[in-house]
XYZ file of C-alpha atoms in Angstrom:
663
model
C -47.140 47.406 -79.485
C -46.054 50.100 -77.008
C -49.220 49.948 -74.811
C -47.751 47.791 -72.250
C -44.606 49.961 -72.016
C -46.894 53.030 -71.585
C -48.670 51.320 -68.598
C -45.188 50.407 -67.034
C -43.993 54.019 -67.368
C -47.196 55.399 -66.090
C -46.835 53.188 -62.978
C -43.315 54.305 -62.568
C -44.444 57.955 -62.905
C -47.179 57.662 -60.182
C -44.837 55.425 -57.859
C -46.161 52.511 -55.828
C -47.464 54.688 -53.228
C -50.319 55.935 -55.481
C -53.237 54.330 -53.600
C -55.858 54.108 -56.534
C -53.457 53.475 -59.395
C -54.338 49.747 -59.698
C -58.090 50.664 -60.458
C -57.168 53.511 -62.612
C -54.820 51.386 -64.663
C -57.506 48.591 -65.069
C -59.895 51.070 -66.199
C -57.396 52.371 -68.593
C -56.654 49.002 -70.011
C -60.320 48.290 -70.597
C -60.780 51.552 -72.275
C -57.931 51.165 -74.533
C -58.688 47.645 -75.337
C -62.128 48.714 -76.699
C -61.053 51.907 -78.255
C -62.891 54.198 -75.826
C -61.910 57.224 -74.030
C -61.122 57.045 -70.382
C -61.207 59.509 -67.380
C -59.592 58.744 -63.928
C -58.997 60.920 -60.764
C -56.010 59.639 -58.948
C -54.139 60.634 -55.866
C -50.307 60.958 -56.057
C -48.368 60.480 -52.788
C -44.632 60.811 -52.410
C -43.595 60.761 -48.718
C -39.955 61.672 -49.370
C -40.757 64.864 -51.222
C -43.809 65.626 -49.112
C -46.193 65.387 -52.057
C -49.808 64.398 -51.653
C -52.021 65.735 -54.391
C -54.888 64.802 -56.647
C -54.279 64.366 -60.468
C -56.760 64.306 -63.395
C -55.830 61.637 -65.911
C -57.723 61.708 -69.224
C -57.134 59.863 -72.495
C -58.889 59.990 -75.881
C -58.129 57.762 -79.032
C -56.665 59.774 -82.002
C -58.723 59.223 -85.113
C -57.321 56.884 -87.650
C -54.427 55.736 -85.652
C -53.302 53.584 -82.669
C -52.354 56.587 -80.617
C -54.043 57.894 -77.478
C -53.707 61.540 -76.305
C -53.097 61.434 -72.570
C -53.182 64.428 -70.311
C -52.074 64.309 -66.629
C -52.969 67.498 -64.677
C -52.274 68.184 -60.943
C -55.373 69.708 -59.410
C -53.016 71.795 -57.335
C -51.677 73.803 -60.139
C -54.978 74.844 -61.236
C -55.996 75.661 -57.676
C -52.922 77.829 -57.082
C -53.202 79.662 -60.295
C -56.780 80.487 -59.818
C -56.121 81.622 -56.160
C -53.170 83.653 -57.245
C -55.356 85.225 -59.930
C -57.880 86.118 -57.187
C -55.292 87.649 -54.990
C -53.608 89.647 -57.627
C -56.821 90.932 -58.889
C -57.800 92.004 -55.368
C -54.498 94.012 -55.070
C -55.143 95.390 -58.559
C -51.638 94.557 -59.647
C -51.073 91.900 -62.310
C -48.353 91.804 -64.880
C -49.171 91.336 -68.477
C -47.445 87.888 -68.246
C -49.404 86.906 -65.448
C -52.567 87.800 -67.349
C -51.452 85.865 -70.430
C -50.634 82.756 -68.296
C -53.896 83.032 -66.469
C -55.578 83.324 -69.818
C -53.845 80.362 -71.179
C -54.548 78.291 -68.089
C -58.150 79.447 -68.081
C -58.515 78.548 -71.765
C -56.759 75.048 -70.999
C -59.189 74.560 -68.120
C -62.219 75.402 -70.423
C -60.816 72.991 -72.909
C -60.446 70.236 -70.444
C -64.042 70.874 -69.209
C -65.274 70.750 -72.680
C -63.431 67.480 -73.388
C -64.708 66.036 -70.059
C -68.238 66.984 -70.908
C -67.883 65.345 -74.478
C -66.578 62.231 -72.858
C -69.359 62.117 -70.396
C -71.871 62.590 -73.187
C -70.238 59.822 -75.163
C -70.367 57.570 -71.985
C -73.984 58.284 -71.489
C -74.658 57.711 -75.121
C -72.927 54.463 -74.884
C -74.883 53.300 -71.933
C -78.077 54.274 -73.692
C -77.097 52.407 -76.779
C -76.163 49.378 -74.757
C -79.608 49.479 -72.876
C -81.312 49.873 -76.292
C -79.332 46.968 -77.784
C -80.200 44.780 -74.676
C -83.950 45.643 -74.986
C -83.913 44.902 -78.597
C -82.306 41.651 -78.139
C -84.824 40.785 -75.418
C -87.716 41.833 -77.701
C -86.303 39.560 -80.418
C -85.998 36.649 -78.146
C -89.431 37.131 -76.870
C -90.773 37.473 -80.248
C -89.003 34.243 -81.269
C -90.320 32.450 -78.316
C -93.912 33.761 -78.824
C -93.936 32.670 -82.502
C -92.500 29.198 -81.531
C -95.221 28.892 -78.885
C -98.022 30.090 -81.182
C -96.835 27.682 -83.908
C -97.028 24.692 -81.526
C -100.335 25.973 -79.834
C -102.091 26.608 -83.229
C -100.947 23.270 -84.797
C -101.930 21.227 -81.673
C -105.749 21.891 -82.053
C -105.391 21.980 -85.824
C -103.731 18.387 -85.694
C -106.648 17.223 -83.597
C -109.294 18.701 -85.897
C -107.762 17.226 -89.081
C -107.044 13.839 -87.548
C -110.400 13.540 -85.856
C -112.123 14.506 -89.111
C -110.224 11.776 -90.855
C -111.204 9.229 -88.094
C -114.922 10.280 -88.364
C -114.872 9.734 -92.171
C -113.256 6.342 -91.728
C -115.890 5.355 -89.280
C -119.039 7.090 -90.685
C -121.210 3.908 -89.845
C -120.240 4.073 -86.223
C -122.415 6.816 -84.803
C -120.856 6.795 -81.311
C -117.369 7.063 -82.719
C -118.517 9.888 -84.993
C -120.260 11.617 -82.132
C -117.128 11.328 -79.983
C -114.961 12.753 -82.685
C -117.413 15.726 -83.254
C -117.304 16.676 -79.648
C -113.568 16.627 -79.569
C -113.465 18.580 -82.806
C -115.622 21.263 -81.275
C -113.482 21.593 -78.234
C -110.234 21.905 -80.341
C -112.131 24.484 -82.581
C -112.803 26.591 -79.350
C -109.238 26.184 -78.347
C -108.079 27.486 -81.719
C -110.621 30.434 -81.642
C -109.378 31.376 -78.193
C -105.655 31.481 -79.501
C -106.704 33.658 -82.410
C -108.850 35.962 -80.168
C -105.863 36.417 -77.905
C -103.694 37.593 -80.633
C -106.347 39.870 -82.094
C -107.212 41.330 -78.573
C -103.515 42.043 -77.978
C -103.250 43.965 -81.164
C -106.419 46.009 -80.163
C -104.940 46.662 -76.716
C -101.706 47.987 -78.175
C -103.377 50.206 -80.585
C -105.714 51.379 -77.826
C -108.959 50.355 -79.705
C -110.238 47.807 -77.307
C -113.622 48.918 -75.926
C -116.229 47.364 -73.565
C -119.770 46.738 -74.883
C -122.187 47.093 -71.865
C -125.289 44.938 -71.963
C -127.622 43.231 -69.463
C -126.278 39.737 -68.605
C -127.270 37.019 -66.190
C -124.614 35.978 -63.825
C -126.382 32.633 -63.451
C -126.046 32.042 -67.231
C -122.443 33.285 -67.073
C -121.500 30.780 -64.499
C -123.406 27.879 -66.120
C -121.684 28.611 -69.271
C -118.322 28.589 -67.624
C -119.307 25.211 -66.108
C -120.588 23.709 -69.263
C -117.244 24.677 -71.041
C -114.811 23.295 -68.437
C -116.605 20.164 -67.415
C -115.446 17.935 -70.393
C -111.822 19.038 -69.877
C -112.161 18.393 -66.076
C -113.574 15.018 -66.783
C -110.783 14.099 -69.270
C -107.990 15.246 -66.844
C -109.458 13.444 -63.884
C -109.711 16.477 -61.845
C -112.159 17.551 -59.031
C -114.276 20.605 -59.736
C -116.896 22.582 -57.757
C -118.682 25.859 -57.849
C -119.461 27.993 -54.810
C -122.172 30.719 -54.848
C -123.075 32.979 -51.935
C -124.741 36.234 -50.982
C -126.155 37.062 -54.531
C -127.654 40.583 -54.283
C -128.261 40.919 -57.923
C -128.228 37.956 -60.558
C -128.674 40.357 -63.467
C -126.035 43.122 -64.083
C -124.664 45.283 -66.854
C -121.437 44.214 -68.131
C -119.498 43.305 -71.263
C -120.515 39.570 -71.068
C -118.040 38.476 -73.809
C -115.127 39.985 -72.018
C -116.002 38.904 -68.518
C -116.403 35.160 -69.948
C -112.911 35.657 -71.575
C -111.299 36.675 -68.106
C -112.969 33.799 -66.332
C -111.951 31.228 -68.915
C -108.402 32.514 -69.101
C -108.199 31.843 -65.216
C -110.058 28.570 -65.455
C -107.964 27.339 -68.415
C -104.800 28.114 -66.627
C -106.174 26.359 -63.542
C -106.832 23.181 -65.575
C -103.581 23.259 -67.498
C -101.284 23.655 -64.499
C -103.243 21.268 -62.058
C -102.375 17.438 -62.185
C -104.715 14.578 -62.385
C -106.529 14.368 -59.142
C -106.200 17.918 -58.154
C -108.963 20.514 -57.559
C -110.223 23.518 -59.535
C -112.916 25.621 -57.965
C -114.748 28.799 -59.034
C -116.428 31.027 -56.482
C -118.804 33.931 -56.843
C -120.147 36.255 -54.202
C -121.390 39.827 -53.891
C -121.487 42.744 -51.397
C -122.601 46.264 -51.443
C -120.571 48.569 -53.633
C -118.985 51.922 -52.473
C -120.360 53.377 -55.773
C -123.790 53.330 -54.363
C -126.996 51.466 -54.297
C -127.225 51.189 -57.998
C -124.200 49.036 -58.134
C -123.041 45.768 -56.572
C -119.557 44.703 -55.908
C -119.073 41.356 -57.455
C -116.224 38.911 -56.643
C -114.993 35.994 -58.695
C -112.336 33.621 -57.444
C -110.634 30.755 -59.498
C -108.673 28.552 -57.231
C -106.692 25.425 -57.827
C -104.257 23.063 -56.241
C -101.692 22.958 -59.169
C -98.054 23.623 -59.492
C -98.249 27.302 -58.507
C -95.688 29.844 -59.720
C -92.428 31.474 -58.350
C -92.487 34.907 -56.811
C -90.370 36.255 -59.639
C -92.909 35.178 -62.287
C -95.820 36.384 -60.136
C -94.618 39.872 -60.472
C -94.747 39.762 -64.208
C -97.575 37.471 -64.905
C -99.693 40.152 -66.433
C -96.967 41.226 -68.949
C -97.597 40.218 -72.611
C -95.816 37.306 -74.003
C -94.380 36.277 -70.658
C -94.332 32.463 -69.681
C -92.516 31.107 -66.707
C -89.225 29.620 -67.772
C -89.547 26.358 -66.038
C -89.538 22.671 -67.139
C -92.718 22.326 -65.206
C -94.601 24.541 -67.808
C -92.684 23.919 -70.985
C -95.167 21.024 -71.889
C -98.241 23.209 -71.384
C -99.945 25.245 -74.107
C -100.095 29.026 -73.944
C -99.310 32.116 -75.868
C -98.527 34.259 -72.673
C -101.214 36.692 -73.692
C -104.260 35.569 -71.698
C -103.166 37.152 -68.488
C -102.249 40.511 -69.982
C -105.486 40.588 -71.751
C -107.465 39.765 -68.605
C -105.749 42.450 -66.600
C -106.400 45.037 -69.381
C -110.135 44.107 -69.333
C -110.508 44.104 -65.617
C -108.741 47.523 -65.604
C -111.117 48.727 -68.194
C -113.952 47.674 -65.882
C -112.379 49.673 -63.104
C -111.878 46.392 -61.143
C -108.878 44.695 -59.453
C -107.140 41.338 -59.683
C -105.270 39.748 -56.817
C -102.951 36.953 -57.268
C -101.900 34.426 -54.483
C -99.636 31.554 -55.490
C -96.765 29.371 -54.054
C -94.732 26.635 -55.932
C -96.383 23.321 -55.418
C -99.363 24.768 -53.454
C -101.594 26.139 -56.260
C -102.826 29.400 -57.260
C -105.740 31.632 -56.396
C -106.955 34.586 -58.702
C -109.529 37.095 -57.125
C -111.280 39.577 -59.402
C -113.407 42.303 -57.962
C -115.642 44.539 -60.121
C -118.380 47.037 -59.347
C -121.229 46.293 -61.688
C -124.582 48.134 -62.261
C -127.645 46.327 -61.162
C -130.302 45.447 -63.772
C -133.860 44.527 -63.255
C -134.401 41.082 -62.038
C -135.821 38.960 -64.741
C -137.864 36.768 -62.650
C -140.081 38.369 -59.994
C -142.620 36.564 -57.693
C -140.421 33.401 -57.240
C -142.222 31.755 -54.315
C -142.675 28.014 -53.420
C -145.014 26.297 -50.899
C -143.553 25.944 -47.328
C -142.123 22.500 -48.220
C -139.596 20.793 -46.027
C -136.446 20.442 -48.212
C -133.275 18.601 -47.233
C -130.049 19.772 -48.759
C -127.169 17.245 -48.435
C -123.601 18.353 -49.300
C -120.208 18.178 -47.520
C -119.564 21.736 -48.291
C -120.708 23.894 -45.304
C -120.673 26.993 -47.487
C -122.984 25.314 -50.111
C -125.352 24.212 -47.288
C -125.564 27.701 -45.908
C -126.203 29.418 -49.244
C -128.469 26.909 -50.569
C -130.518 26.972 -47.242
C -130.678 30.903 -47.563
C -132.029 30.832 -51.100
C -134.564 28.203 -50.334
C -135.877 30.138 -47.329
C -136.194 33.274 -49.506
C -138.327 31.088 -51.953
C -140.673 30.280 -48.890
C -139.581 26.698 -48.172
C -138.306 25.259 -44.884
C -134.784 23.977 -45.600
C -132.794 21.677 -43.441
C -129.118 20.716 -44.093
C -126.710 17.879 -43.330
C -123.161 17.039 -44.400
C -123.283 13.352 -45.385
C -125.239 10.490 -46.838
C -125.486 8.699 -43.631
C -127.043 11.720 -41.794
C -129.511 12.169 -44.808
C -130.720 8.611 -44.451
C -131.098 8.884 -40.774
C -133.025 12.148 -41.036
C -135.372 10.939 -43.816
C -136.029 7.578 -42.042
C -136.919 9.251 -38.806
C -139.180 11.980 -40.528
C -140.963 9.115 -42.509
C -141.472 7.036 -39.435
C -142.931 10.036 -37.485
C -145.482 10.496 -40.195
C -146.074 14.203 -39.694
C -142.794 15.853 -40.747
C -141.915 13.979 -43.993
C -139.666 15.918 -46.490
C -141.165 17.071 -49.697
C -137.815 16.586 -51.467
C -134.200 15.971 -51.020
C -131.342 17.561 -52.734
C -128.192 15.390 -52.686
C -124.697 16.234 -53.593
C -123.243 13.799 -56.293
C -119.634 13.645 -54.802
C -118.987 13.851 -51.047
C -115.713 13.315 -49.379
C -115.790 10.308 -47.188
C -118.663 7.945 -46.540
C -121.552 7.493 -48.989
C -121.692 9.242 -52.393
C -124.921 10.833 -53.651
C -125.774 7.775 -55.803
C -125.155 5.432 -52.826
C -127.290 7.632 -50.581
C -130.135 7.607 -53.194
C -129.932 3.740 -53.409
C -130.267 3.443 -49.618
C -133.207 5.884 -49.412
C -135.032 4.168 -52.223
C -134.543 0.778 -50.339
C -135.952 2.276 -47.139
C -138.503 4.715 -48.345
C -139.634 3.640 -51.737
C -140.713 6.467 -54.175
C -142.253 8.492 -51.538
C -139.693 11.399 -51.473
C -138.454 13.020 -54.646
C -134.562 12.814 -54.845
C -132.714 15.381 -56.914
C -129.064 15.322 -57.626
C -127.006 18.414 -57.387
C -123.509 18.548 -58.882
C -120.817 20.454 -60.857
C -120.254 17.664 -63.103
C -121.867 16.832 -66.420
C -125.321 15.055 -66.228
C -124.367 13.067 -69.331
C -121.525 11.353 -67.405
C -123.670 10.367 -64.533
C -127.189 10.103 -65.891
C -127.214 6.199 -66.277
C -126.156 5.446 -62.730
C -128.233 8.291 -61.174
C -131.401 6.943 -62.843
C -130.608 3.278 -61.898
C -130.331 4.703 -58.289
C -133.741 6.252 -58.207
C -132.737 9.821 -58.590
C -135.610 11.679 -60.431
C -133.931 14.944 -61.303
C -130.690 16.904 -61.748
C -129.856 20.428 -60.699
C -126.581 21.618 -62.004
C -124.367 23.800 -59.930
C -124.167 26.768 -59.456
C -127.269 26.815 -57.148
C -128.571 30.409 -57.791
C -131.966 31.116 -56.379
C -133.484 31.094 -59.701
C -131.866 27.715 -60.556
C -133.415 26.206 -57.351
C -136.756 27.898 -58.069
C -137.008 26.586 -61.631
C -136.036 23.039 -60.577
C -138.465 22.746 -57.512
C -141.260 24.524 -59.281
C -141.631 21.497 -61.639
C -142.569 19.402 -58.429
C -145.616 21.346 -57.804
C -148.274 19.025 -59.297
C -149.033 16.828 -56.515
C -145.325 16.390 -55.655
C -144.671 14.208 -58.921
C -141.102 13.545 -59.506
C -139.591 15.777 -62.220
C -138.264 14.055 -65.219
C -134.462 14.139 -65.228
C -133.009 16.505 -67.629
C -129.466 17.522 -68.598
C -128.368 21.130 -67.781
C -129.369 23.574 -70.409
C -132.617 24.558 -72.179
C -134.480 22.940 -74.869
C -134.063 24.454 -78.228
C -136.734 26.997 -78.817
C -139.160 26.389 -81.651
C -138.914 28.869 -84.644
C -141.945 27.184 -86.517
C -143.154 29.554 -89.197
C -140.394 32.047 -88.791
C -139.355 33.650 -92.130
C -135.716 34.650 -92.235
C -133.818 36.598 -94.938
C -129.939 35.421 -94.624
C -127.433 37.664 -96.275
C -124.110 35.762 -96.264
C -121.680 35.536 -99.191
C -119.668 32.420 -97.913
C -121.437 29.292 -99.016
C -120.305 27.164 -95.977
C -121.322 29.987 -93.571
C -124.694 30.099 -95.221
C -125.198 26.271 -95.152
C -124.414 26.187 -91.397
C -126.842 29.079 -90.540
C -129.673 27.807 -92.720
C -129.277 24.341 -91.420
C -129.524 25.551 -87.820
C -132.509 27.687 -88.442
C -134.333 25.120 -90.526
C -134.054 22.461 -88.008
C -135.585 24.830 -85.556
C -138.640 25.210 -87.902
C -137.778 28.383 -89.720
C -137.802 28.920 -93.480
C -134.679 30.698 -94.914
C -134.272 32.757 -97.943
C -130.440 33.065 -98.827
C -129.045 36.215 -100.412
C -125.352 36.141 -101.620
C -124.596 39.617 -100.822
C -126.119 43.034 -99.597
C -127.439 44.050 -102.944
C -129.352 40.887 -103.427
C -130.649 40.942 -99.779
C -131.887 44.500 -100.184
C -133.481 43.705 -103.496
C -135.347 40.667 -102.241
C -136.629 42.622 -99.278
C -138.002 45.315 -101.631
C -139.719 42.887 -103.924
C -141.278 40.929 -100.986
C -144.712 41.532 -99.574
C -144.837 43.750 -96.667
C -144.331 41.898 -93.432
C -143.058 38.716 -95.257
C -139.752 38.590 -93.544
C -139.745 38.243 -89.782
C -136.098 39.079 -89.318
C -132.952 39.664 -91.440
C -129.631 38.167 -90.565
C -126.926 40.347 -92.121
C -123.220 39.540 -92.673
C -121.064 42.702 -92.784
C -118.261 42.038 -95.396
C -119.759 41.108 -98.611
C -119.059 41.908 -102.308
C -120.927 44.728 -104.214
C -122.885 46.021 -101.143
C -121.645 45.147 -97.468
C -124.013 44.734 -94.629
C -123.923 48.209 -93.217
C -124.963 49.784 -96.502
C -127.592 46.967 -97.074
C -129.170 47.789 -93.582
C -129.286 51.556 -94.382
C -130.818 50.786 -97.783
C -133.614 48.680 -96.094
C -134.262 51.209 -93.459
C -134.519 53.961 -96.048
C -137.357 52.088 -98.051
C -140.786 53.541 -98.137
C -142.818 50.627 -96.933
C -144.369 50.055 -93.456
C -141.994 47.260 -92.339
C -138.686 48.845 -93.403
C -138.242 50.611 -90.040
C -139.367 47.863 -87.941
C -138.187 44.506 -89.302
C -135.527 43.214 -86.999
C -131.854 43.162 -88.560
C -129.298 41.297 -86.671
C -125.696 41.352 -87.654
C -124.226 38.015 -87.899
C -120.531 38.644 -88.455
C -116.998 37.811 -87.811
C -116.226 41.469 -86.903
C -116.591 40.759 -83.220
C -115.520 43.832 -81.465
C -117.528 46.599 -79.642
C -116.780 49.272 -82.236
C -118.162 46.730 -84.901
C -121.420 46.515 -82.915
C -121.696 50.269 -82.600
C -121.238 50.495 -86.372
C -124.087 47.996 -86.895
C -126.392 49.826 -84.363
C -125.614 53.251 -85.923
C -126.736 51.717 -89.276
C -130.090 50.950 -87.889
C -129.495 47.206 -87.019
C -131.200 45.744 -83.790
C -128.455 43.524 -82.479
C -124.833 42.389 -83.206
C -123.758 38.625 -82.796
C -120.226 37.467 -83.516
C -119.256 34.356 -85.446
C -118.753 31.558 -84.955
C -122.352 31.182 -84.256
C -123.431 30.497 -80.672
C -126.370 28.373 -81.753
C -128.282 28.467 -78.227
C -127.891 32.313 -78.219
C -128.965 32.726 -81.721
C -132.083 30.615 -81.464
C -133.047 32.312 -78.051
C -132.593 35.700 -79.659
C -134.867 34.749 -82.621
C -137.353 33.333 -80.166
C -137.632 36.362 -78.162
C -137.967 38.432 -81.207
C -140.705 36.245 -82.477
C -142.631 36.409 -79.006
C -142.284 40.317 -79.032
C -143.633 40.688 -82.489
C -146.503 38.169 -81.555
C -147.449 40.306 -78.509
C -147.317 43.411 -80.412
C -149.670 42.060 -83.132
C -152.074 40.633 -80.654
C -152.029 37.306 -82.449
C -151.900 33.882 -80.574
């Protein structure tokens, strides 16, 4: 009740000429209102009395009361006392009273210093507590937002899976409808798997347990996989998509292929999500010599879009976990806020770099550069006859790189930028009779003028079937196959146009220049006819999936419900009976690691040579190392990549056939 009176008395004491009193009183009021100590240095001026001195004002709340202990001490008193003490001591004459007074003042000074120190410590502790509280509140808000986003983003593909499954069951007699539902279910399943992987990866990163698994990979296959994954989404969103490859020094490199795919898919996924209908999404790959030496090659990946872009403020924290830009533009877009943080961690682990260029409304460009160790080229002796090959594409960069690759293959390439130019060149060459083109590679989508299909129609009208016409495109062949075949196009080469891609496509034209049969991107399923597989899997649904895939490829499958049964069946089988063992890791009674060691320890000729492949949901590098340490030959993560599994088994089969010398 007396606080206001105290402030008035304090003001009267200090006089209106006190220049800093207003600020001091404001500080005092705030401190008293919150029950805190206060500390102020003020200047007392009284012109009439000739006073101009500094004063120290300190206040501290008395425990269990509404009172404050306030001390007001002129600095001059202390200065004079200390100076007088020094003078007196120098003269060697000091009375006992002076000594006592000096001692009292010294004790008082020390007390004030102690009180001031305690007040400063209390102030520092309060600031730290306030910062900690603010950080905790921010973390709590971030966690709540993350859980809300995760709930939404998990339920979205789950809703699609459940709903589409219901639709497929209701239209089981409509094969086209069922097929459409199944494709969309697969896409939704991959989205859900990506979300789960992001959360698990973030957990691994925070615990410091994420490691890279180096293996030989094909950059051609990596880029083709990226294109296969994004094409359906690009088509559904009505976006434009292209792939640019240049200056490839080594198609095969050593890298963690799974993690590299994860980084590129994160960038491509963001580009597609934040680019409106009609916008562009491009991916580029090029290489240059590495500063690490001739055994390495610096590899550049660029994902570029014409989407909504991002603010400078968010760009500075894009690689922070759980962060999403707080903008109405992005609230309708799925995302956990983990993908960019994980991508940055992976690229850092590869000792690479990420550059980001973005501007609101003008799109975003992510540039990743990593030094990768070269691997031996899988295909050697890629040579073609000196054919005249025409490349038609509106991209100057693609024309340049395609011509370079074709020249290295031994052909004589020529390029042009439009369908009209292609018609003119081919018609003139055909009329001359001595410079006809062996084949023409025509881009599907060209800006302005004739499209690839229109160009093919015109060429067939003028030239008939004399020149093979192959379509090149980053789009899905299934979407354009019907109109392409009607236009007389006899083949399809999917972008990206690696040298090996061009070689395989054109090599099929060797026999008398016959037009190759059009085929969709990808490879035929390898045959596993006669392959005998021991499958150790405790989950019936997983066992059914694996067995169906293998049996449809021609293999015979013997299913064991756990590791103990699998090792017993191997022991009881004739030597050499099983060609391969597929081993789950987490099984009852005996897990896959123990089962693999049990098989390797058996005293029979095939125990040490039969291929054992881990087929497991334990998908990390340390899991793969555990499998290899237990004597397994390879590690493959669930969900099953059908093409990869069949290709791996076909390679094992060829290898064993070559070793045995059998046809």
